[in-house]
Each structure stands twice: as C-alpha cells, then as structure tokens.
C-alpha cells in the first residue's frame, strides 16, 4: 500500500517574498492582497497580526510590519528550487501549490518514514528553508493535515489505518483553504459543528444539500473523513536528461545554416519529452561560440501551448538573427543547447488542440520579440486608478498580468469619462499662467490661486490661450509618506479646440494626457 | 472521404475568390469599419490610410477588432487603453510595440502578417519605396495599415477639423462631449466631410444627426 508524504513550508508567500528581496526572516512581515493580510510570519503573529486582517489593523498592531504585495508567480518561482531538491532525494514529486508538495513515502528506507523526513528537512535547511514540516499518512488530505500539526523540521506520522480517528479529532478550521473554505468554516461553526468528526456524522445527503453539491469542499471533506478518501497523486517525474545539444565542427556563422542543422536535435528534444508523455512550455536556448565559456546568446522562451520541433527551430532562428544583428554573437557558433525549463503532462494541454490562441499570431508576435526583446511587445490592460496613466498597464506579451489594481472599486478623484486617447508615457513639463504671467497654483485647501489664461502643454511648443478649464480634482497621493505629494488635475481646452489633462504637482505643471 | 471532398471544395472556393479578385482589378475585400465613420471611409484590405489624431486611429482599429480581428500598434508609447476600449477595441487581441526604434518598418511588416489592421506612427519621413514594399505585403496578407502621420500614396487621408468640446466652463464642469468634423480626402477628388460626435454626451461615438455627409462626386465605390 502506498503511503503519501506531504511537505509543507508554512507561510510560504512571506518566505518567498523575503527570500526574493534578500531580507532577514526574523522580522515581522506580511503579504497582502487587496489590503487584506494573506500570509504572515511567526514574528508578525507574536504581534497579533492574523490572516484576513485589514492592512491598517495589522499595521496598528505592529507598526514595523513590512508588507509585500501578493505575487503567486513569485511564490511558485521560489518554490522551484525546493521541488528540485526534493526531486533529487525522492523521484516523483507532485507540487500542489507553492509551499506544499506531495510525494510517495519511501518504503524501504532504514529508519522508516521519520528518517526520510529528517533527511528532507536537512536538505531544505541547506537551501535556506528553515521551516519545513512533513506529514505522512495513507492519503493526501490526511498527510497535509498531519504536516500542519508537525513541529518545525519535524514529521508527524499517521499510522496505516489511523487516518479516520485522526481526522475526526480535527477542528473544522482544518478545511480553511481559500475563500470557499473560509465561508464553509464560518457556516459550520454557526451550525454548532466543531470537529470534522461531527461533520462526518451527518448524513451525506444533508451535507450535499446544504453545502452545494457533491463537488463542494465540505462534501469532499465529508467523504474523506468518512473513510472514502483515496486521492490520486499526479506525479511530476523529473525527466532524467531532457536537455539536448548539438556541436558544429567547423563552427557556423549564419542563422539559417544553424537553424537547418539543429532540426534533428529539436526533434530529439520533443521526442524525448513525448516518450515520457510530457510537453515543454518553457525552454532555454543557448548558443555557444568558440573561446568563451558563457554562451553569448541565452534566452528563455515561453509557449502558450507547447513547443514542437518546428517551434524550437524557429525560436533559435529568431534568437540568432537578433543576436547577430545586435552584435551579441560576434564569433561563429559551435554549440547550441536546448534545455526544457517547464514541462507538463501532455494531457493538461490536450484540450487546447482545437482552441486557444491562433498559432499564426503567436509565431508572428514571437518573431517581433526576437527582433526587439521580450519586453518590447506588450499587451495593454486596464486597471483601477486615478490618473489615466495609472488606469492602464502594459504587460509583456505572454506574461500574466500581476499586481493590477481592481478596476471595479471606486476611485475618488478619478477624472470622469471620456478617457483621453493619448496617455503620455512620461509627462511633459508644462506651464499654466494667469493673465499677468504668474504661474497658477493650488493652495493647501485645494483652491486655485489665479485664473488660467495661457498655457504651454509641451516645452518645445507654443503658448495657447485657455478657452475653458475645469478643476482641480485634488488627490493627496501618499500622504502617509515622509514627503507627501499634493496633486491636482485640471482639464484645459485651448482656443484651437484641443483638450489636455494637466497636473499641478506641488508647484510644477505637467501634461499627462491629451484628448486628441 | 468527406474530408478529402471538403478540402477540394475549399481549394476550389479559394481559387474562385482569387480569380474574382484578379478579374475585379484592385477591388480588395472590405473590412469592418466603425459605424461612426461609415459615411466617410470604408476600410479595405491591402490599403493604407493616414490619420492625424489618436482618436481616429483608434476608431479605425475598432472596426476590425469588433469583428474578431487582431490589431497591431507600432511606435505609439502614449496609447490610451481606456479610450480604445470605449471605441470598441478588444485589448485581448491588441499587440502593442510602444517603441520599435529603427526597426519600426520590419516590426510593422511582421505584425501585418498576423493582424487585420496595424496602426503605425512613423518616427520620420517615410520613403516611398519602403511604403511600396509594405503595400505589397498588405495586399498579400489582406491587412490594412493606418498611419498616424503622413504616408505616401495612402488610399484615404482623414483629418479632424473644428473640434468643439462641451461640458467645460471657466473652472467648473468636465469634458463631456466633442463635436468634430472629419474630412476624408481620397486622391484628388473633393473631400468628403462629416460632422461626428466623438464622443457624444452618452459616451457613444456616432455621426451628428441628421447625417450631413456631403455627397461625393466620384460615386459610391
């Protein structure tokens, strides 16, 4: 019988945020999303900071709390080395979410499961992950719960067949996992159910009726606690040697020749992956030249679906074209290496065969990225904010937008529609003066000093008489900062009929946008 | 069996449309155009258009974007995303290259391969030979080019005249609506003029009613 081992790194979003910025881990810190605390570390908890707290409550309990914005991509990225370290010791790791992974418990190790867990903890301490906990049980949910009850760097083993008694004793807060779980916990407590055992004693139909169908979290937990909870473990087996390279003798100096010569290698990469029923969604391509150890041309390519052999050759071709043109690659190339960075089971992408983004479009865009670089091609997205520039963001093509402000919230001080057609990437220094030639200003109370009469939207252009104006829309940005900025926005129309959005920022005028 | 037949039929249909295109001379398939501009300009695949303002460029993007096409925007770092959405541009299918530098022509050509309509703001004067090369690509790919600025031998040149904003007073109110006259100059023919609400009070973009579009001498295309 297969036993499951769950590896849990508590407070992972905080650990990842601190590690990413190289900050010390013993100081209080929290990760916030939408001004609500998502995760904290132990130091912050001793000050009374809890998950679900509002930012101002958390900061009032612990003024020196360092807050970091939530970033799931960062959490996942920082968890990769941990997964790799675990994979070195135990093949077949299934990452569940950043901070939590599952693996098959080793059966024939001397010292049994606790010894395996100790080895794992030791390996992770070597990586700088001090707090890791391991739970071992018959199935995944129980193993995860056991890990949550283990001491730091320790292991909690639930003996075979003991899962149900263990789970029955757990408080209902154990299913507090995400928004749905939190609501369910609240409802269960109001129903007077305090442990999972009490939940399990309810008839299955009653649970399903009350908690939204057999697919809901509570119904699922009810089944697991009832003893029917074998959760299949989808493993991510580390591919033994997926990276392939090809050497050229003599070295080649034309992108076309090289692309032609790597076709077989690209086929081998894809075939090697396919043999393990994997596909690659991120690949690193390196081109080496003679006389240099470091490859002069390295780029990591993402694919919205997965790379075929033709895709790999195309990416290499574009990368080399760009490299030769930019002068990065000065000598003939003697080796090209493909290293798959992210692999997924091909079943995950099976449904994308007949849908998803047009492949032709992706290839065309990737070609432009090859010419100018990954960040040069962007997709505009909308977000919340006060100024037009804050209300939009440019996301590099192929990346997921993170950290966007919600557009649905009210943004007091925002300018009512219509939106300006030109939003300047960097504001132009401008001037707005009164009849007498004195600069127009805004006082501490937000009143306009002087009537705008002439303005100059950009420093090289001419002066225009003001036909009409409105404002100020005052915004006190970052008033809690040491040097608060007092910003007031104005709409100004010149006599030529063109309208501008201008900003008065503590004494200086800027042109922010044009209603072109 | 059925598949093979279908493929053959597809090929025949494709060949027929190509023959029809050859016979009809320069008539290119029309592209979806924003309804506000309907009386003034009809976008056609393979043609280049020149505009003088950001709003007009966005409005020309909006037609094909609404119809499900992809849009490219090259050399416009001050792209107003919110205004684009208000006109009906789908940002999900918009590719923006804010700063293409010296390679703007190559980037435009690459985007013409994938997008139905591409807006480009040339950084300097455009050499006619470069425009010719791009025009050949446009015809081949069935895409339209909208140049924000001058463009040699463009199909239609759209200019905005007499913009008049309403809603703003001397220190009060806010911009609400704009009435402007758009002039469409096609070759040496007399220009076609139309007054538009861009936008109207209700933030829609439409012609001022009743549509006073001056009839054109060259006849309806």
XYZ file of C-alpha atoms in Angstrom, chain A residues 325 357-358 360-365 367-368 371-372 375-383 387-388 391-394 397 415-425 428 451 467-473 491-493 495-501 514-516, chain B residues 52-56 58 70 76-83 85-86 91-101 103 106-107 109-115 121 137 141 148 162-178 199 203 205:
124
model
C 22.239 41.835 -35.657
C -4.821 31.410 -29.330
C -4.158 31.335 -33.009
C -0.010 32.017 -36.512
C -0.489 35.086 -34.334
C 1.757 33.701 -31.611
C 4.505 32.991 -34.099
C 4.322 36.450 -35.598
C 4.487 38.057 -32.175
C 9.205 36.988 -34.213
C 8.873 40.624 -33.172
C 13.875 41.321 -33.037
C 13.361 43.710 -30.136
C 9.598 43.186 -23.066
C 9.267 45.283 -26.223
C 5.994 43.646 -27.242
C 3.216 44.305 -24.776
C -0.463 43.866 -24.317
C -2.396 46.819 -22.904
C -4.664 46.030 -19.941
C -6.991 48.162 -17.865
C -6.796 48.528 -14.106
C -4.897 59.251 -13.371
C -5.214 57.870 -16.918
C -5.603 53.192 -15.125
C -3.728 51.195 -17.734
C -0.717 48.915 -17.764
C 1.412 47.309 -20.441
C 3.332 39.572 -24.296
C -11.484 62.028 -13.875
C -14.929 61.190 -15.315
C -15.111 59.824 -18.879
C -14.401 60.274 -21.782
C -10.912 58.863 -21.451
C -8.035 60.607 -23.221
C -6.866 58.950 -26.433
C -3.227 59.775 -25.732
C -1.787 58.919 -22.339
C 1.771 60.151 -22.235
C 4.266 57.530 -21.121
C 5.715 66.643 -20.405
C -7.332 82.212 -13.256
C -10.653 78.732 -23.845
C -12.117 76.812 -20.926
C -10.831 74.882 -17.967
C -12.060 72.808 -15.065
C -10.557 71.515 -11.899
C -8.950 70.888 -9.620
C -9.530 67.211 -8.988
C -8.767 69.759 -17.859
C -7.780 72.606 -20.143
C -9.087 73.486 -23.621
C -8.646 78.172 -28.328
C -7.723 75.703 -31.078
C -10.297 73.335 -29.551
C -7.813 70.726 -28.331
C -8.220 69.477 -24.780
C -5.489 68.429 -22.370
C -5.242 66.807 -18.981
C -4.267 64.620 -24.471
C -7.879 64.313 -25.587
C -6.609 64.088 -29.125
C -3.914 62.986 -37.925
C -5.227 62.157 -34.481
C -5.098 59.346 -31.964
C -8.869 59.033 -31.669
C -9.278 58.492 -35.412
C -8.244 54.059 -32.516
C -6.206 41.176 -34.316
C 2.743 54.640 -30.042
C 4.022 54.794 -26.445
C 1.093 57.052 -25.484
C -1.610 54.513 -26.361
C -4.783 55.354 -24.423
C -6.104 51.924 -23.487
C -9.283 53.186 -21.864
C -10.221 55.324 -24.869
C -11.901 50.165 -25.127
C -14.563 52.901 -25.223
C -7.393 44.683 -25.809
C -7.146 40.889 -25.621
C -6.366 40.904 -29.321
C -4.208 44.023 -29.400
C -0.452 43.804 -29.764
C 1.423 46.932 -28.822
C 5.039 47.681 -29.665
C 5.472 51.038 -27.931
C 8.988 51.737 -29.137
C 10.246 49.914 -32.183
C 13.197 52.261 -32.755
C 13.236 48.636 -36.839
C 10.322 45.477 -40.036
C 8.135 45.266 -36.936
C 5.745 44.195 -41.629
C 5.874 41.338 -39.112
C 2.643 42.475 -37.465
C 0.932 42.845 -40.843
C 1.388 39.068 -41.126
C -0.768 38.447 -38.073
C -3.093 41.405 -37.581
C 3.316 56.167 -36.091
C 2.753 42.780 -48.024
C -1.949 39.361 -46.233
C -0.730 58.208 -37.733
C -13.099 72.252 -35.783
C -13.019 70.190 -32.582
C -15.530 71.647 -30.145
C -15.682 70.225 -26.627
C -18.661 70.810 -24.411
C -19.108 70.460 -20.693
C -16.223 72.635 -19.616
C -16.632 76.169 -18.281
C -14.398 78.673 -16.594
C -13.256 76.499 -13.716
C -16.209 74.129 -13.472
C -17.722 71.089 -15.197
C -15.773 68.404 -17.006
C -15.266 67.332 -20.593
C -18.421 65.574 -21.763
C -18.805 65.584 -25.498
C -16.919 66.656 -28.568
C -17.873 61.172 -28.224
C -20.157 58.477 -24.486
C -19.355 57.619 -30.994
